[in-house]
Each structure stands twice: as C-alpha cells, then as structure tokens.
mmCIF file of C-alpha atoms and ligand atoms in Angstrom:
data_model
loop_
_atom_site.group_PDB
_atom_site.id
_atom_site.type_symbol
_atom_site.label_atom_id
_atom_site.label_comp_id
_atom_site.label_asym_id
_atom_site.label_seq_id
_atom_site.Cartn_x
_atom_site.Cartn_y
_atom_site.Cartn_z
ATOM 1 C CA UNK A 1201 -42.047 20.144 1.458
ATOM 2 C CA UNK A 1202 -42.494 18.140 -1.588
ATOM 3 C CA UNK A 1203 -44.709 15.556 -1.011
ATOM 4 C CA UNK A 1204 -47.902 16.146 1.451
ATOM 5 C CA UNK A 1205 -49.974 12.998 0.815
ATOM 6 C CA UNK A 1206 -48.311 9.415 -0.975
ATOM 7 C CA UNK A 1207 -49.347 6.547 -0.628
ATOM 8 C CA UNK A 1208 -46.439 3.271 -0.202
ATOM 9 C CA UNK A 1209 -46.164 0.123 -1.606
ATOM 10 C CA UNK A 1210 -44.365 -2.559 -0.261
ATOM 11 C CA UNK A 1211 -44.440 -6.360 -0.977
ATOM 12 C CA UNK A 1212 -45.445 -8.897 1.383
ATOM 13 C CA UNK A 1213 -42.319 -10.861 1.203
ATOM 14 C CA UNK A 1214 -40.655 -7.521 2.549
ATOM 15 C CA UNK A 1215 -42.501 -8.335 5.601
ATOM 16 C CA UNK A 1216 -41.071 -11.984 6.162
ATOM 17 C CA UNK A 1217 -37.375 -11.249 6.188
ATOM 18 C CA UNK A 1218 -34.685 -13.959 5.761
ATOM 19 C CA UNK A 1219 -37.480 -16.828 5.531
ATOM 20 C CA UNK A 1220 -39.462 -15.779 2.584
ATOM 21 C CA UNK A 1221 -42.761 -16.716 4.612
ATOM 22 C CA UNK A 1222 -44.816 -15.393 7.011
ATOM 23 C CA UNK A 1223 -44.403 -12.066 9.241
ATOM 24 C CA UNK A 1224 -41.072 -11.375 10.943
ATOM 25 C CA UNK A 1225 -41.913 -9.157 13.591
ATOM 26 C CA UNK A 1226 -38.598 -7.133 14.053
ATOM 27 C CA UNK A 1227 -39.318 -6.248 9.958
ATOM 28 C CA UNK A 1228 -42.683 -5.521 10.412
ATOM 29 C CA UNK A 1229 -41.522 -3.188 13.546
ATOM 30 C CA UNK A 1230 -38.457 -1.833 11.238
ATOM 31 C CA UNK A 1231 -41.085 -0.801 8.701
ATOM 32 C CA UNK A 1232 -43.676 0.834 10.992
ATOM 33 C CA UNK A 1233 -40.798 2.948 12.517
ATOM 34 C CA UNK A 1234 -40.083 3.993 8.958
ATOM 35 C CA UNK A 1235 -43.742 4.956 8.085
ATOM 36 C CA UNK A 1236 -43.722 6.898 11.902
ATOM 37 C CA UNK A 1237 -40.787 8.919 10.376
ATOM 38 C CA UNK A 1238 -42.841 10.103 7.258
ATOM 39 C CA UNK A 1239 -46.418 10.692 10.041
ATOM 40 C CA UNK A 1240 -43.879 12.452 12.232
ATOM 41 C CA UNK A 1241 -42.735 15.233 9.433
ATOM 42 C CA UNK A 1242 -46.534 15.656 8.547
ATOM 43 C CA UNK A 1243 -47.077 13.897 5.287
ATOM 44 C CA UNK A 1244 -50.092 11.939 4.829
ATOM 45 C CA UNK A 1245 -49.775 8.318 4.413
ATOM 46 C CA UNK A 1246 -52.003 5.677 2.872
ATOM 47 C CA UNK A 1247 -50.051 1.832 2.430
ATOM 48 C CA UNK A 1248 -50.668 -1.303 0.390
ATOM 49 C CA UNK A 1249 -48.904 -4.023 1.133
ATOM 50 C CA UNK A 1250 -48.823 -7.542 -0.896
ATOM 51 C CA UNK A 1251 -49.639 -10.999 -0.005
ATOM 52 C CA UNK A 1252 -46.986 -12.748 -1.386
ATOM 53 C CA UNK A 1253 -45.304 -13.827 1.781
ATOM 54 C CA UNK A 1254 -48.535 -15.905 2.832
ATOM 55 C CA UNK A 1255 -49.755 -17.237 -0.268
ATOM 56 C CA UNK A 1256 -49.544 -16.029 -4.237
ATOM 57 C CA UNK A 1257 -52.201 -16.324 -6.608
ATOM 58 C CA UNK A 1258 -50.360 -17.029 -9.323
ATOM 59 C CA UNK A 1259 -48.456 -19.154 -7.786
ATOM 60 C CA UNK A 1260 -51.365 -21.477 -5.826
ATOM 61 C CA UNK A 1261 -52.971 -21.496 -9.105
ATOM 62 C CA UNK A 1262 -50.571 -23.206 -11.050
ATOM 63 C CA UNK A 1263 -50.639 -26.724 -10.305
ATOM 64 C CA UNK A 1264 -54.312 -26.895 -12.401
ATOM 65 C CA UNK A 1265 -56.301 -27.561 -9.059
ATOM 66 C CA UNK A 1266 -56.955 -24.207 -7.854
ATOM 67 C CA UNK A 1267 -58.617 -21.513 -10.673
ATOM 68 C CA UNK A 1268 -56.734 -18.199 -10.921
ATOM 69 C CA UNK A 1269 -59.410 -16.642 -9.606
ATOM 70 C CA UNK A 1270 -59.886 -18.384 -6.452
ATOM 71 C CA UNK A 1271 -55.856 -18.258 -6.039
ATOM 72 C CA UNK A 1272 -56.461 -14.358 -6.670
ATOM 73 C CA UNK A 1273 -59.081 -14.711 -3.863
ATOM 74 C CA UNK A 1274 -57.243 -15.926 -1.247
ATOM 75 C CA UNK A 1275 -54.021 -13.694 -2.084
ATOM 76 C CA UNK A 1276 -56.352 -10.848 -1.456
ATOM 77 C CA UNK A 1277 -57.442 -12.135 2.024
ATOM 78 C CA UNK A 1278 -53.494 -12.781 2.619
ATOM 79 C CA UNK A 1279 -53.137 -8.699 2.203
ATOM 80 C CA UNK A 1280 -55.526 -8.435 4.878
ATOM 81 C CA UNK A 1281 -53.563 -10.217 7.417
ATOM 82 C CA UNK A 1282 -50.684 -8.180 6.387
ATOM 83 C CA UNK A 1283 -52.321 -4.976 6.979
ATOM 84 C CA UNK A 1284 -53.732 -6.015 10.376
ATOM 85 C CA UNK A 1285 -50.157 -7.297 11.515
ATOM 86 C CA UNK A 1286 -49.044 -3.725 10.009
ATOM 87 C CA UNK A 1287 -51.858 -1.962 11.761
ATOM 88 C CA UNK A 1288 -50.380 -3.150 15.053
ATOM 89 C CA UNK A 1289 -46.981 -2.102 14.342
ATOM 90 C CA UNK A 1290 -48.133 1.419 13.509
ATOM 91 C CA UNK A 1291 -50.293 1.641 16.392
ATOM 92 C CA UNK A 1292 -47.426 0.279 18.814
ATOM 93 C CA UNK A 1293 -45.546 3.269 17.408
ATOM 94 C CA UNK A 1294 -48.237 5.637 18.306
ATOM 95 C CA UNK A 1295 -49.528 6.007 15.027
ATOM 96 C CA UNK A 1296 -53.278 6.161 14.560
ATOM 97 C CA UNK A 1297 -54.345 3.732 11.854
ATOM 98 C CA UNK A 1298 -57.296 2.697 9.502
ATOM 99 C CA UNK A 1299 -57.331 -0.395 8.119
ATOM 100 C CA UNK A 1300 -59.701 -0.727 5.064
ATOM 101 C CA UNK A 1301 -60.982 -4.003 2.935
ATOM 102 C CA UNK A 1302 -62.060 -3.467 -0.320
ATOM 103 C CA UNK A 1303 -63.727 -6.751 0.586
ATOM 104 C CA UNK A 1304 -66.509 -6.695 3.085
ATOM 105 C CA UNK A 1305 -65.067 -8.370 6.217
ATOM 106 C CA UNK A 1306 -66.633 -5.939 8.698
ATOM 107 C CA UNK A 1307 -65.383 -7.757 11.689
ATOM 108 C CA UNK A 1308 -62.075 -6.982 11.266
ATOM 109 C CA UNK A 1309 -62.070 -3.760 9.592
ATOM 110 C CA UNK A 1310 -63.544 -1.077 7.540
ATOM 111 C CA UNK A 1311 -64.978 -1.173 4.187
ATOM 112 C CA UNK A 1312 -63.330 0.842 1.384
ATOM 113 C CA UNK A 1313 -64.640 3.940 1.146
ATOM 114 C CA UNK A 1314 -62.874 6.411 -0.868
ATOM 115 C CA UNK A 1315 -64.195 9.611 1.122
ATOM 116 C CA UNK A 1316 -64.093 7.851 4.548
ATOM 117 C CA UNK A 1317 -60.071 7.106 3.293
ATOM 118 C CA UNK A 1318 -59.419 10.827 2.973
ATOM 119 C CA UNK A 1319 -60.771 12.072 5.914
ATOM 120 C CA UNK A 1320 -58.793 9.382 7.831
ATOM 121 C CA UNK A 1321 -56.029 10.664 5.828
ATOM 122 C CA UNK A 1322 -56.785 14.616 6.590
ATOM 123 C CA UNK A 1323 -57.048 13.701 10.388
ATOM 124 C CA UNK A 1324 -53.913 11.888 10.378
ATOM 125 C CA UNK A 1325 -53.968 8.531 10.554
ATOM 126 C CA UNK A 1326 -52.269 6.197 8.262
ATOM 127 C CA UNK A 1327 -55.127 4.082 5.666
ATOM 128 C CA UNK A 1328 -53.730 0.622 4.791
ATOM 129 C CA UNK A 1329 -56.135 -0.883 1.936
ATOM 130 C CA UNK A 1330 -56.515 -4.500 2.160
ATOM 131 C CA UNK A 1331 -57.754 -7.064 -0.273
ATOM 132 C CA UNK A 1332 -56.147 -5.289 -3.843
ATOM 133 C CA UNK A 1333 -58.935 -3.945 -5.817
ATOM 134 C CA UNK A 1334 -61.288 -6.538 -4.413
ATOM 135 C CA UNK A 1335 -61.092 -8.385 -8.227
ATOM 136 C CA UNK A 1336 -58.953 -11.250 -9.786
ATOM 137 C CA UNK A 1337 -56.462 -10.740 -12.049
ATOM 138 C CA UNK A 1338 -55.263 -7.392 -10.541
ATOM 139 C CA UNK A 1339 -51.994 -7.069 -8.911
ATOM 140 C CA UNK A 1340 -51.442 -5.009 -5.744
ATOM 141 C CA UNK A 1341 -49.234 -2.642 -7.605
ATOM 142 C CA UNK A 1342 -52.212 -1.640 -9.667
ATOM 143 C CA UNK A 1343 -54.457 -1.877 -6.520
ATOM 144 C CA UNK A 1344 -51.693 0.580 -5.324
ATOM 145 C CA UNK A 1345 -52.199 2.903 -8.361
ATOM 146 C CA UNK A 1346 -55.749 2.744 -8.045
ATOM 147 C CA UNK A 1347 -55.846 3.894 -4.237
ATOM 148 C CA UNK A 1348 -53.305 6.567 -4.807
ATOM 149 C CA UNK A 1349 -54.925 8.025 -7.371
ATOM 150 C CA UNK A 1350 -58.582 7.600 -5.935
ATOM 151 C CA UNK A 1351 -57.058 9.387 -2.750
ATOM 152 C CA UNK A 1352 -55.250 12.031 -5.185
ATOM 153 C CA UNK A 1353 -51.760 11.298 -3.564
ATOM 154 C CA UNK A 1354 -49.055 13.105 -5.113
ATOM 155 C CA UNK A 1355 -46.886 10.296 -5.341
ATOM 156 C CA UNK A 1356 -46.600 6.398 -5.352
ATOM 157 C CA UNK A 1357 -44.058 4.890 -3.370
ATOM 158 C CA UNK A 1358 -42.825 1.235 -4.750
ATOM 159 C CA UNK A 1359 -40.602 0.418 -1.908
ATOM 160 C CA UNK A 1360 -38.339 -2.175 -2.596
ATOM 161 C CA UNK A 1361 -35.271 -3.968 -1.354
ATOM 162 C CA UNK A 1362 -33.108 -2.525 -4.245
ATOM 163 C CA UNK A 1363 -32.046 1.294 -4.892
ATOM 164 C CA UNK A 1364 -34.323 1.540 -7.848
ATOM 165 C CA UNK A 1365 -35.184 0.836 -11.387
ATOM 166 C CA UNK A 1366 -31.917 -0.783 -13.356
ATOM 167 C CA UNK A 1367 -31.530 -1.246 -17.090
ATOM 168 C CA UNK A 1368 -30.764 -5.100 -16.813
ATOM 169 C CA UNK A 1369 -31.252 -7.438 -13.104
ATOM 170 C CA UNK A 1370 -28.620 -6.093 -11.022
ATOM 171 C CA UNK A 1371 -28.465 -9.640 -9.211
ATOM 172 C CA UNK A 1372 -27.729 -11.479 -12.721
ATOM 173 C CA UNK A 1373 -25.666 -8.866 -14.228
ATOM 174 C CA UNK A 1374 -22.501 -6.775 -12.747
ATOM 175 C CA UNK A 1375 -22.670 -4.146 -15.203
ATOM 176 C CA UNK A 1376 -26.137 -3.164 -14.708
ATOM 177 C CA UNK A 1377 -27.350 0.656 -14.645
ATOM 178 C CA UNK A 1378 -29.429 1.989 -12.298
ATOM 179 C CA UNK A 1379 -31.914 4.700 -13.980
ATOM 180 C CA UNK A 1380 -32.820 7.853 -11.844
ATOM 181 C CA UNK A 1381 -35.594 8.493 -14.042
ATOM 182 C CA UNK A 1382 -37.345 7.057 -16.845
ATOM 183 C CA UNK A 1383 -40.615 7.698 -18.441
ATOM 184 C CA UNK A 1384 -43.534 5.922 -18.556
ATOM 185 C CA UNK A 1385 -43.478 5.232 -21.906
ATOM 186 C CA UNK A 1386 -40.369 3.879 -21.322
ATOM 187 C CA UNK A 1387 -40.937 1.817 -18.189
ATOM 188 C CA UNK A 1388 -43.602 0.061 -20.162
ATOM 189 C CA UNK A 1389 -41.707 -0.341 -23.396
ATOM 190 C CA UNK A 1390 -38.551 -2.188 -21.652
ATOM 191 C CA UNK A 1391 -41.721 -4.326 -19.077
ATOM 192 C CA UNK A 1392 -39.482 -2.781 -16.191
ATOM 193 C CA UNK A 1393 -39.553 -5.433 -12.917
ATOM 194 C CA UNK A 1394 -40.645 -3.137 -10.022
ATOM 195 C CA UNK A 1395 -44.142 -2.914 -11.825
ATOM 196 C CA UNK A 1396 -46.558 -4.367 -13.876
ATOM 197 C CA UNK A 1397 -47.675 -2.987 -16.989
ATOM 198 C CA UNK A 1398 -51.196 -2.416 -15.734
ATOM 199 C CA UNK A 1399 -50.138 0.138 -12.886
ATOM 200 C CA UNK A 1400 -47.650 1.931 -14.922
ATOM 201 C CA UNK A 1401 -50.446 2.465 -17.619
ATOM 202 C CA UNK A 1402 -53.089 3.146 -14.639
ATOM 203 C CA UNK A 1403 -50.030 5.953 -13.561
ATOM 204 C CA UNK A 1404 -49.440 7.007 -16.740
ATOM 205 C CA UNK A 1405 -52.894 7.661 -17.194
ATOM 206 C CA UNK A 1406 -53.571 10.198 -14.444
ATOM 207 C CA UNK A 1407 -49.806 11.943 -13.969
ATOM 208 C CA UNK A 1408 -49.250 10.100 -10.846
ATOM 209 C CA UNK A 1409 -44.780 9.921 -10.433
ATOM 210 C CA UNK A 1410 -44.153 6.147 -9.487
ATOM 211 C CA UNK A 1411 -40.403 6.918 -6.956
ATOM 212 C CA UNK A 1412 -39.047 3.332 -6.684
ATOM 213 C CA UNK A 1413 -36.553 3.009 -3.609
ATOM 214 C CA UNK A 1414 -34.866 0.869 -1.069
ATOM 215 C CA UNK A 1415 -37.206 0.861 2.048
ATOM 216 C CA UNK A 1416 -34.331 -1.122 3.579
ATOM 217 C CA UNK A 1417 -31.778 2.014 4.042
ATOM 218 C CA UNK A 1418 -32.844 3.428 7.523
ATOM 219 C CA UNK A 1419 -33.765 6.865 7.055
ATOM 220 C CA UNK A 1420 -33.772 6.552 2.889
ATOM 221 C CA UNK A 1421 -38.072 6.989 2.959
ATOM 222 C CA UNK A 1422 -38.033 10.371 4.793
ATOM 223 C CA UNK A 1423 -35.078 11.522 3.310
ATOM 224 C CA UNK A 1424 -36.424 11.280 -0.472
ATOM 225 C CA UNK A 1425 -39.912 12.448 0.365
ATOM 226 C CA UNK A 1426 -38.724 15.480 2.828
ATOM 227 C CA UNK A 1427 -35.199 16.353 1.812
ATOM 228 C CA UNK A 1428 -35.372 15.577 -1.802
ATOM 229 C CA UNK A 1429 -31.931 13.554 -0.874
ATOM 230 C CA UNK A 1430 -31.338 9.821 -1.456
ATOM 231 C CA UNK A 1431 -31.216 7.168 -4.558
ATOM 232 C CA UNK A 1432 -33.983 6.389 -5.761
ATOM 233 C CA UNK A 1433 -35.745 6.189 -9.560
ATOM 234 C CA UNK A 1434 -38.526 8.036 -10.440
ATOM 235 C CA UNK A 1435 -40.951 7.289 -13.650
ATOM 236 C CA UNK A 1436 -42.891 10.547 -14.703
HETATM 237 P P1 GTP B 1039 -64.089 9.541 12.999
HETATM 238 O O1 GTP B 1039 -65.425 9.360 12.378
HETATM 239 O O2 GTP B 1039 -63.268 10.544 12.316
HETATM 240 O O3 GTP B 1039 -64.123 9.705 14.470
HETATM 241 O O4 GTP B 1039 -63.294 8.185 12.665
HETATM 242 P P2 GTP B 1039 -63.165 6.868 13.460
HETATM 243 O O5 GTP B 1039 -62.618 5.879 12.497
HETATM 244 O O6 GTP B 1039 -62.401 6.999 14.731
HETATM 245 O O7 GTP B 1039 -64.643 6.578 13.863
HETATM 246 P P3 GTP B 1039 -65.506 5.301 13.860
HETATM 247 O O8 GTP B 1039 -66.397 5.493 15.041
HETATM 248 O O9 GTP B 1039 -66.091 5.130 12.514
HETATM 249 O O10 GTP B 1039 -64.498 4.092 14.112
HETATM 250 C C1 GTP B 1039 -64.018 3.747 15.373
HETATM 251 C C2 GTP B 1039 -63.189 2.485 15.227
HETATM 252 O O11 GTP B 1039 -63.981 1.443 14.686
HETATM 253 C C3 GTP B 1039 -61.990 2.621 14.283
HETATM 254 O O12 GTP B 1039 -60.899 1.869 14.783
HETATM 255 C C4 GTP B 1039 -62.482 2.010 12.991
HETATM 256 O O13 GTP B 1039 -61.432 1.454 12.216
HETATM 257 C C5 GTP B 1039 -63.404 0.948 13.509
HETATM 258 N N1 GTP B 1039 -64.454 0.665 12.525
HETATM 259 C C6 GTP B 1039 -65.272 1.534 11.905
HETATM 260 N N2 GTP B 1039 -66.068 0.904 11.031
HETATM 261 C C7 GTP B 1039 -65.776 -0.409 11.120
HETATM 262 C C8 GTP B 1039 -66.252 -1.590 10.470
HETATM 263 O O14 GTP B 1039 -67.137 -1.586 9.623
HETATM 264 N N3 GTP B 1039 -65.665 -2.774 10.831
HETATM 265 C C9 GTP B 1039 -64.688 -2.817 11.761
HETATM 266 N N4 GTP B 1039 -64.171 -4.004 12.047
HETATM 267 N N5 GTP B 1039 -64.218 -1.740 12.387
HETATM 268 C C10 GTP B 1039 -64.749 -0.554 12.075
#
C-alpha cells in the first residue's frame, strides 16, 4: 500500500449538491460511503471540509458591512456544522469519528489537539478538523495543509468535482489539458485553481504531495490511494 495515513479535502459546496446551499443528505451519505471505502482498506483518515455552502467569508464581507475578519469568523463556525453533519454520516456507516474545533466550542466537540488527533487516528477513527486554523485570513486549503502536515500524513487529498489540475478552465475552454503532475513551483507560478498559493507554499515547504481528484467517480478515492489506478494530478 501506498498511502497509510492522508488526510482529504473537500469543499463545502461539494456537500450541497445541485442547490449550491446547505447539506444534501444523499451527498453527504455518497461521501461518507466513499471515506468508509478508504477506513475499510486500513488507511488512516483525517478530513477538512469547507464552509462555503453555508456562508463565505469573502463573500459576506464584501458588501463593506461585515469586516473580513468577522466574515472569516463565521465561515469557520460554518465548517463546524459541516463536520458534525459529516460526523453523522460516517458514524451511520459504522465509522468511528472525532470531530475536532480548532475553536473552543466544547459542547459540541473536541478541541484541537495535535497528539489527541493522532491517537484518534492510530486507533482508527476518522478526525474531521473544524473551524480552519482557528484565524482570519486563512483558507481551509491551507488549514488542510496545516493539519496534514501537523498529523504527518503522507498525502493531501484536494477532492474535487473535476479529474484534476488543467492548464486553462476546462469549463471555459474545450481545448484544455489536464496535467498528471506538476510541481510546486509550478502550481504556484501559473496560481493553479484547486489551491491557494498559501497551501501550496505551506506543501511545498514540508514535501507533503497535494493528489487533486474527482471525489465524484464512485470508487475513484480508493482506487488512487490503494491501487495506484485512476486520473488524478499530483503536485510534488
Ligand atoms: P480514548 O481516550 O482513546 O478512549 O478516546 P475517546 O475519544 O473515546 O475518549 P474520550 O473519553 O475522550 O471521549 C469520549 C467521547 O466524548 C468522544 O465522542 C469524544 O469526541 C467526546 N469528547 C471528548 N472531549 C470532548 C470535548 O471537549 N467536547 C465534546 N463536545 N466532546 C468531547
């Protein structure tokens, strides 16, 4: 096996479907079954998921009324509601799950606690970190980075509702090339779309392969991270 611990990333608009908003529940079961499939072959999973599909900070921020950093605020709450909905899903599956805040909100869930994380992680239960890196003005891709490094995964996962990383936007422009690998240096030059700047540097930084692939192919996550087989980009 190639892979024994990664740790996923997924937006929060991947968990509201065809609407855009909110949490569909047959996605957020269609994801959890596709995490279970990754538990069941033994590799150890930690998961950040986004906020998007409940509110944006950059978005909420812009009409001049609410700061950036209170619209950061309350995107990082959003990713807590996403990882409780997620925490369900996982445990409906059987899957035994921690969620943890990097906010305090002990009522609903642990704090972060980078050696409490592993040993969830050694024991076998999925980890989903909630609330980004706890600051303003960091995305959850490089609340992702951080995480998977801090829990020395061997991999980050950004899974996406396209195959991979493509030389142009494959939605604007026929011709476009998908890239099955690229290197960091690269990724940043070009401002590639799966990631921000800040997590490829964060990556970059510490060796840590970013595999971008389509979490929407049934199957596609286990395949890549077991079987070495499937599309998929990788930056390294
Ligand atoms: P072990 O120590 O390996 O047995 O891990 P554990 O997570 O099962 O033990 P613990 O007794 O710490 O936690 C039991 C349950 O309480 C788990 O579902 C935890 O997620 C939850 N839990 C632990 N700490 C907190 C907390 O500060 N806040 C909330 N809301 N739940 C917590």
């Amino acid at each position: 096996m190639k892979y024994k611990r990664v740790l996923v990333k997924f937006s929060g608009e991947a968990l509201s479907g065809d609407s855009g908003f909110g949490i569909d529940v047959n996605v957020l079961q269609y994801i959890a079954n596709e995490i279970k499939t990754l538990r069941d072959n033994d590799i150890e999973v930690g998961i950040v998921i986004g906020g998007g599909n409940i509110i944006r900070g950059v978005s909420a921020a812009q009409g001049g009324i609410i700061r950036r950093t209170s619209g950061d605020y309350m995107g990082m709450l959003a990713t807590v509601i996403n990882a409780v909905a997620m925490q369900e899903a996982l445990e409906h599956s059987g899957i035994d799950v921690r969620v943890q805040s990097a906010l305090e909100i002990k009522e609903i869930c642990e704090s972060y606690i980078y050696r409490r994380a592993i040993r969830h992680l050694e024991k076998g239960r999925v980890v989903i970190f909630g609330a980004g890196t706890g600051n303003p003005f960091f995305t959850t891709d490089s609340a992702a980075t951080l995480r998977a490094v801090e829990i020395g995964a061997d991999v980050i996962i950004k899974a996406t509702k396209v195959d991979g990383v493509y030389d142009k936007d494959p939605h604007k422009f026929a011709d476009a090339k998908m890239l099955d690998s690229l290197s960091y240096d690269e990724a940043l030059r070009d401002h590639i779309k799966v990631m921000d700047d800040t997590a490829i540097a964060l990556a970059k930084d510490n060796k840590l392969p970013i595999l971008v692939c389509n979490m929407f192919k049934k199957g596609n996550l286990v395949n890549l991270l077991k079987y070495n087989e499937g599309v998929c980009s990788i930056v390294h």
